[in-house]
mmCIF file of C-alpha atoms in Angstrom:
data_model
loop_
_atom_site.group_PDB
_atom_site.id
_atom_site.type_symbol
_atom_site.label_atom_id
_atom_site.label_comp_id
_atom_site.label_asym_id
_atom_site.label_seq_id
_atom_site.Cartn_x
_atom_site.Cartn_y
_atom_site.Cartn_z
ATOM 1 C CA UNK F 9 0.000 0.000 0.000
ATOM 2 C CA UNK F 10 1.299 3.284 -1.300
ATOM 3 C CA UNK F 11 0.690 6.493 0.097
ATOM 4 C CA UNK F 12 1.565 10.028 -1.091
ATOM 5 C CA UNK F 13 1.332 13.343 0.601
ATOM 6 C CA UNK F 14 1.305 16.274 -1.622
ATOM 7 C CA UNK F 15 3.203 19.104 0.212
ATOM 8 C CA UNK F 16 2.420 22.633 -1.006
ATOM 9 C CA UNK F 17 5.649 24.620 -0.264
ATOM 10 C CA UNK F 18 4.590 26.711 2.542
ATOM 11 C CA UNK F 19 5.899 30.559 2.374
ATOM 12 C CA UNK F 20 6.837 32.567 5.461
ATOM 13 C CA UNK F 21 6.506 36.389 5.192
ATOM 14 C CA UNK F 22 9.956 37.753 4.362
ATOM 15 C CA UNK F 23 10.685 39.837 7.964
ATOM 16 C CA UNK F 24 10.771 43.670 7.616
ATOM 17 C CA UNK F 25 13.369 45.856 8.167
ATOM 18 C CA UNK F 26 12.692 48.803 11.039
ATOM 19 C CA UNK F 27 10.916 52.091 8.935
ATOM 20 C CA UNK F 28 12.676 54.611 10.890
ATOM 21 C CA UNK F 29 12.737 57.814 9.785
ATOM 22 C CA UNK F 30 16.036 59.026 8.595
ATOM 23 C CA UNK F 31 15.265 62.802 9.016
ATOM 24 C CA UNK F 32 14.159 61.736 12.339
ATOM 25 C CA UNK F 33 17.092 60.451 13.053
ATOM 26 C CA UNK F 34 18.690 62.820 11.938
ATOM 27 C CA UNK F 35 17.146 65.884 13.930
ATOM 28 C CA UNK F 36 17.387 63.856 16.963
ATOM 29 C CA UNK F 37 21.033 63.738 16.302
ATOM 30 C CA UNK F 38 21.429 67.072 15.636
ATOM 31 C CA UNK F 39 19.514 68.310 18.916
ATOM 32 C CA UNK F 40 21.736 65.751 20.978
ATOM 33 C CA UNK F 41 25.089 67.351 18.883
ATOM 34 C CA UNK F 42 23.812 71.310 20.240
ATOM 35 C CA UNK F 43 23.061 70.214 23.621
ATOM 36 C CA UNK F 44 26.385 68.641 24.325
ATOM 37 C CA UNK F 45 28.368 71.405 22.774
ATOM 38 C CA UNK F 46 25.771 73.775 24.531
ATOM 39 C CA UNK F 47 26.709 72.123 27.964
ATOM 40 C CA UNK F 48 29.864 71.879 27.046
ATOM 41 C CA UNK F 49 30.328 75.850 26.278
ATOM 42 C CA UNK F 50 28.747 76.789 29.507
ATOM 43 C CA UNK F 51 30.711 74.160 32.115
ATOM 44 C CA UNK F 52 33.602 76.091 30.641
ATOM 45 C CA UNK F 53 32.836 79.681 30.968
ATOM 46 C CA UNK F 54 30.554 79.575 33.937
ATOM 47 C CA UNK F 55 33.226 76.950 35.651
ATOM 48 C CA UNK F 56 31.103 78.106 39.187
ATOM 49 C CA UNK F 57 28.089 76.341 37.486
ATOM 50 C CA UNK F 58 29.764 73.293 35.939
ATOM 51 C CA UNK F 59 28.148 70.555 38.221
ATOM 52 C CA UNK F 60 24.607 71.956 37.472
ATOM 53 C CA UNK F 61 24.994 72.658 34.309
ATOM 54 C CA UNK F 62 26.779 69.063 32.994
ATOM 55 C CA UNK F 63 23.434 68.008 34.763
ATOM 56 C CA UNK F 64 21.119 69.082 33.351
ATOM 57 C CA UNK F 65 22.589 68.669 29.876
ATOM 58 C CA UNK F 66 23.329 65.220 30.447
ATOM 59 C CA UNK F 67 19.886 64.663 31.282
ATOM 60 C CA UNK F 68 18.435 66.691 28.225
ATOM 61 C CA UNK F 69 20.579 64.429 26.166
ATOM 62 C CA UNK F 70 19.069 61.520 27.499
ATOM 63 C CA UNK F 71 15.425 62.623 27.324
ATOM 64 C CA UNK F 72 16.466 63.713 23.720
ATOM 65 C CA UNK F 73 17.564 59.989 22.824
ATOM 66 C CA UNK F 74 14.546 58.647 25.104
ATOM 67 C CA UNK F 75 11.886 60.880 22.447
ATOM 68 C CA UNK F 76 14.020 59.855 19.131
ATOM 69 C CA UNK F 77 13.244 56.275 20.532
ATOM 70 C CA UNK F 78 10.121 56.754 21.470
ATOM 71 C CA UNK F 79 8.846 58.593 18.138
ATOM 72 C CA UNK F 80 11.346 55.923 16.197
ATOM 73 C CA UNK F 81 9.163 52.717 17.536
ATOM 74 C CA UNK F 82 5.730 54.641 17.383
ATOM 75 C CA UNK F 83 6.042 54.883 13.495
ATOM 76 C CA UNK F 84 6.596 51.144 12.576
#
């Protein structure tokens, strides 16, 4: 007794690359870029102000990144 099975090749969806924005990306670069050599400017002439101002540009920065992420993985 003989049986055969005809198996239909079965296709998979090909997986997708991210669809992030590259002027996105860019502008969120950009902003991160200013802020840095914003902070940076400042810590050096205000050197009184240095602690409070590295700060609160290092946490700009990060909130900065933290958006770009944010608006990055709400577009796919």
């Amino acid at each position: 007794m003989s049986c055969t099975i005809d198996q239909q090749p079965q296709h998979q969806p090909a997986p997708q690359s991210p669809n992030t924005d590259p002027v996105l990306l860019l502008v969120v670069g950009i902003v991160v870029v200013l802020v840095l050599g914003a902070t940076g400017y400042l810590c050096v002439v205000h050197r009184s102000l240095a602690g409070t101002i590295g700060a609160v540009g290092g946490v700009a920065s990060a909130l900065a990144a933290a958006f770009g992420v944010a608006f990055a993985l709400r577009r796919r």
